[in-house]
Coordinates of N, CA and C in Angstrom, one line a residue:
X1 N 19.5 -7.8 -2.2 CA 18.3 -7.2 -2.3 C 18.1 -6.2 -1.1
X2 N 18.5 -6.7 0.1 CA 18.3 -5.9 1.3 C 19.1 -4.5 1.2
X3 N 20.3 -4.6 0.6 CA 21.1 -3.4 0.4 C 20.4 -2.4 -0.5
X4 N 19.8 -3.0 -1.6 CA 19.0 -2.1 -2.5 C 17.9 -1.4 -1.8
X5 N 17.2 -2.1 -0.9 CA 16.1 -1.5 -0.2 C 16.6 -0.4 0.7
X6 N 17.8 -0.4 1.1 CA 18.4 0.6 1.9 C 18.9 1.8 1.1
X7 N 19.4 1.5 -0.1 CA 20.0 2.5 -0.9 C 19.0 3.4 -1.6
X8 N 17.9 2.8 -2.1 CA 16.9 3.5 -2.8 C 16.3 4.7 -2.1
X9 N 15.8 4.5 -0.8 CA 15.3 5.7 -0.1 C 16.3 6.9 0.0
X10 N 17.6 6.5 0.2 CA 18.6 7.6 0.3 C 18.8 8.3 -1.0
X11 N 18.7 7.5 -2.1 CA 18.8 8.1 -3.5 C 17.6 9.0 -3.8
X12 N 16.5 8.6 -3.3 CA 15.3 9.4 -3.5 C 15.3 10.7 -2.8
X13 N 15.9 10.8 -1.6 CA 16.1 12.1 -0.9 C 17.0 13.0 -1.7
X14 N 18.0 12.4 -2.4 CA 19.0 13.2 -3.1 C 18.5 13.5 -4.6
X15 N 17.5 12.8 -5.0 CA 17.1 12.9 -6.4 C 16.6 14.3 -6.8
X16 N 16.9 14.8 -7.9 CA 16.4 16.0 -8.4 C 15.2 15.7 -9.4
X17 N 14.2 16.5 -9.3 CA 13.0 16.4 -10.1 C 12.5 15.0 -10.1
X18 N 12.6 14.3 -8.9 CA 12.0 13.0 -8.7 C 12.7 11.9 -9.5
X19 N 13.8 12.1 -10.2 CA 14.5 11.1 -10.9 C 15.7 10.6 -10.2
X20 N 15.8 9.3 -10.0 CA 17.0 8.7 -9.4 C 17.9 8.3 -10.5
X21 N 19.1 8.8 -10.5 CA 20.1 8.6 -11.5 C 21.2 7.6 -10.9
X22 N 21.9 7.0 -11.8 CA 22.9 6.0 -11.4 C 23.9 6.6 -10.4
X23 N 24.3 7.9 -10.5 CA 25.3 8.4 -9.6 C 24.8 8.5 -8.2
X24 N 23.5 8.4 -8.0 CA 22.9 8.5 -6.6 C 22.8 7.2 -5.9
X25 N 23.0 6.1 -6.7 CA 22.9 4.8 -6.1 C 24.4 4.3 -5.8
X26 N 24.7 4.3 -4.5 CA 26.0 3.9 -4.1 C 25.9 2.7 -3.1
X27 N 26.5 1.6 -3.6 CA 26.6 0.4 -2.7 C 27.8 0.5 -1.9
X28 N 27.8 -0.1 -0.7 CA 28.9 -0.1 0.1 C 29.7 -1.4 -0.1
X29 N 31.0 -1.3 0.0 CA 31.8 -2.5 -0.2 C 31.7 -3.4 1.1
X30 N 31.9 -4.7 1.0 CA 31.9 -5.5 2.1 C 32.8 -4.9 3.2
X31 N 32.4 -5.2 4.5 CA 33.1 -4.6 5.6 C 34.6 -4.8 5.6
X32 N 35.1 -5.9 5.2 CA 36.5 -6.2 5.2 C 37.3 -5.5 4.1
X33 N 36.6 -4.8 3.2 CA 37.3 -4.1 2.1 C 37.0 -2.6 2.1
X34 N 36.4 -2.1 3.1 CA 36.0 -0.7 3.2 C 37.2 0.1 3.3
X35 N 37.4 1.1 2.5 CA 38.5 2.1 2.7 C 38.0 3.5 2.8
X36 N 38.8 4.4 3.2 CA 38.4 5.8 3.4 C 38.2 6.4 2.0
X37 N 37.2 7.2 1.8 CA 37.1 7.9 0.5 C 38.2 8.8 0.2
X38 N 38.6 8.9 -1.1 CA 39.6 9.9 -1.5 C 38.9 11.2 -1.6
X39 N 39.7 12.3 -1.5 CA 39.0 13.7 -1.6 C 38.2 13.8 -2.9
X40 N 38.7 13.2 -4.0 CA 37.9 13.3 -5.3 C 36.6 12.6 -5.2
X41 N 36.5 11.6 -4.3 CA 35.2 10.8 -4.2 C 34.2 11.5 -3.2
X42 N 34.8 12.3 -2.3 CA 33.9 12.9 -1.3 C 34.0 14.5 -1.4
X43 N 33.0 15.1 -2.0 CA 33.0 16.5 -2.2 C 32.9 17.3 -0.9
X44 N 32.4 16.7 0.1 CA 32.2 17.4 1.4 C 33.3 17.2 2.4
X45 N 34.5 16.8 1.9 CA 35.6 16.5 2.8 C 36.0 17.6 3.7
X46 N 36.0 18.8 3.2 CA 36.5 20.0 3.9 C 35.5 20.9 4.4
X47 N 34.2 20.5 4.5 CA 33.1 21.3 5.0 C 33.0 21.2 6.5
X48 N 32.5 22.3 7.1 CA 32.2 22.2 8.5 C 30.9 21.5 8.7
X49 N 30.7 21.1 10.0 CA 29.4 20.4 10.3 C 28.2 21.3 10.0
X50 N 28.4 22.6 10.2 CA 27.3 23.5 9.9 C 27.0 23.6 8.4
X51 N 28.1 23.6 7.6 CA 27.9 23.7 6.2 C 27.2 22.4 5.7
X52 N 27.6 21.3 6.2 CA 27.0 20.0 5.8 C 25.5 20.0 6.2
X53 N 25.2 20.5 7.4 CA 23.8 20.5 7.9 C 23.0 21.5 7.0
X54 N 23.6 22.6 6.7 CA 22.8 23.6 5.9 C 22.5 23.0 4.5
X55 N 23.6 22.4 3.9 CA 23.4 21.8 2.6 C 22.3 20.7 2.6
X56 N 22.4 19.9 3.6 CA 21.4 18.8 3.7 C 20.0 19.3 3.9
X57 N 19.8 20.2 4.8 CA 18.5 20.8 5.0 C 18.0 21.4 3.7
X58 N 18.8 22.2 3.0 CA 18.4 22.8 1.7 C 18.0 21.7 0.7
X59 N 18.8 20.6 0.7 CA 18.5 19.6 -0.3 C 17.1 18.9 0.0
X60 N 16.9 18.7 1.3 CA 15.6 18.0 1.7 C 14.4 19.0 1.4
X61 N 14.6 20.3 1.7 CA 13.6 21.2 1.4 C 13.3 21.3 -0.1
X62 N 14.3 21.2 -0.9 CA 14.1 21.2 -2.3 C 13.4 20.0 -2.8
X63 N 13.8 18.8 -2.2 CA 13.2 17.6 -2.5 C 11.7 17.5 -2.2
X64 N 11.3 18.2 -1.1 CA 9.9 18.2 -0.6 C 9.1 19.3 -1.2
X65 N 9.7 20.1 -2.1 CA 9.0 21.2 -2.6 C 8.8 22.3 -1.6
X66 N 9.6 22.4 -0.5 CA 9.5 23.4 0.5 C 8.4 23.0 1.6
X67 N 7.9 21.8 1.5 CA 6.9 21.4 2.5 C 7.6 21.1 3.8
X68 N 7.3 22.0 4.8 CA 8.1 21.9 6.1 C 7.7 20.7 6.9
X69 N 6.5 20.2 6.8 CA 6.1 19.0 7.6 C 6.8 17.8 7.1
X70 N 6.9 17.6 5.7 CA 7.6 16.5 5.2 C 9.1 16.6 5.4
X71 N 9.6 17.9 5.3 CA 11.0 18.1 5.6 C 11.4 17.7 7.0
X72 N 10.6 18.1 8.0 CA 10.8 17.8 9.4 C 10.8 16.3 9.6
X73 N 9.8 15.6 8.9 CA 9.7 14.1 9.1 C 11.0 13.5 8.5
X74 N 11.5 13.9 7.4 CA 12.7 13.3 6.8 C 13.9 13.5 7.7
X75 N 14.0 14.8 8.2 CA 15.2 15.2 9.0 C 15.1 14.7 10.4
X76 N 13.9 14.3 10.9 CA 13.7 13.9 12.3 C 13.9 15.0 13.3
X77 N 13.4 16.2 12.9 CA 13.4 17.4 13.8 C 12.0 18.0 13.8
X78 N 11.9 18.9 14.8 CA 10.6 19.5 15.0 C 10.5 20.7 14.1
X79 N 9.2 21.2 13.9 CA 9.0 22.4 13.1 C 9.7 23.6 13.6
X80 N 9.7 23.9 14.9 CA 10.5 25.1 15.4 C 12.0 24.9 15.2
X81 N 12.5 23.7 15.3 CA 13.9 23.5 15.0 C 14.2 23.8 13.6
X82 N 13.4 23.3 12.7 CA 13.6 23.6 11.2 C 13.5 25.1 11.0
X83 N 12.6 25.8 11.6 CA 12.5 27.3 11.4 C 13.7 28.0 11.9
X84 N 14.3 27.5 13.1 CA 15.5 28.1 13.6 C 16.7 27.9 12.7
X85 N 16.8 26.7 12.2 CA 17.9 26.3 11.3 C 17.8 27.0 9.9
X86 N 16.6 27.1 9.4 CA 16.5 27.8 8.1 C 16.8 29.3 8.3
X87 N 16.5 29.9 9.4 CA 16.8 31.3 9.7 C 18.3 31.4 9.9
X88 N 18.9 30.5 10.7 CA 20.3 30.6 11.0 C 21.2 30.5 9.8
X89 N 20.8 29.6 8.9 CA 21.6 29.4 7.7 C 21.1 30.2 6.5
X90 N 20.0 31.0 6.6 CA 19.5 31.8 5.5 C 19.0 31.0 4.3
X91 N 18.4 29.8 4.6 CA 17.9 28.9 3.6 C 16.6 29.3 3.0
X92 N 16.5 29.0 1.7 CA 15.2 29.2 0.9 C 14.3 28.1 1.2
X93 N 13.0 28.5 1.5 CA 12.0 27.5 1.8 C 11.1 27.5 0.6

């Protein structure tokens, strides 16, 4: 139950149109059986940190409907930091 409580908020951030689908709910294997993801499982394997950051910010902006205050709260950054990053990456708000 505790793991479900941790997984659902993460799935909600990634959900499109407010719907959580089965592919968004990922449970972690017990620690003794954890293995590295294969390239097929991890689409972001070859992205730079900046690409990952830009995609994540865009995803959170989309999820919040472009509400910068909520986006900042989810990302844990200030409004000026969000403005700098959206400008740097050319993201749509």
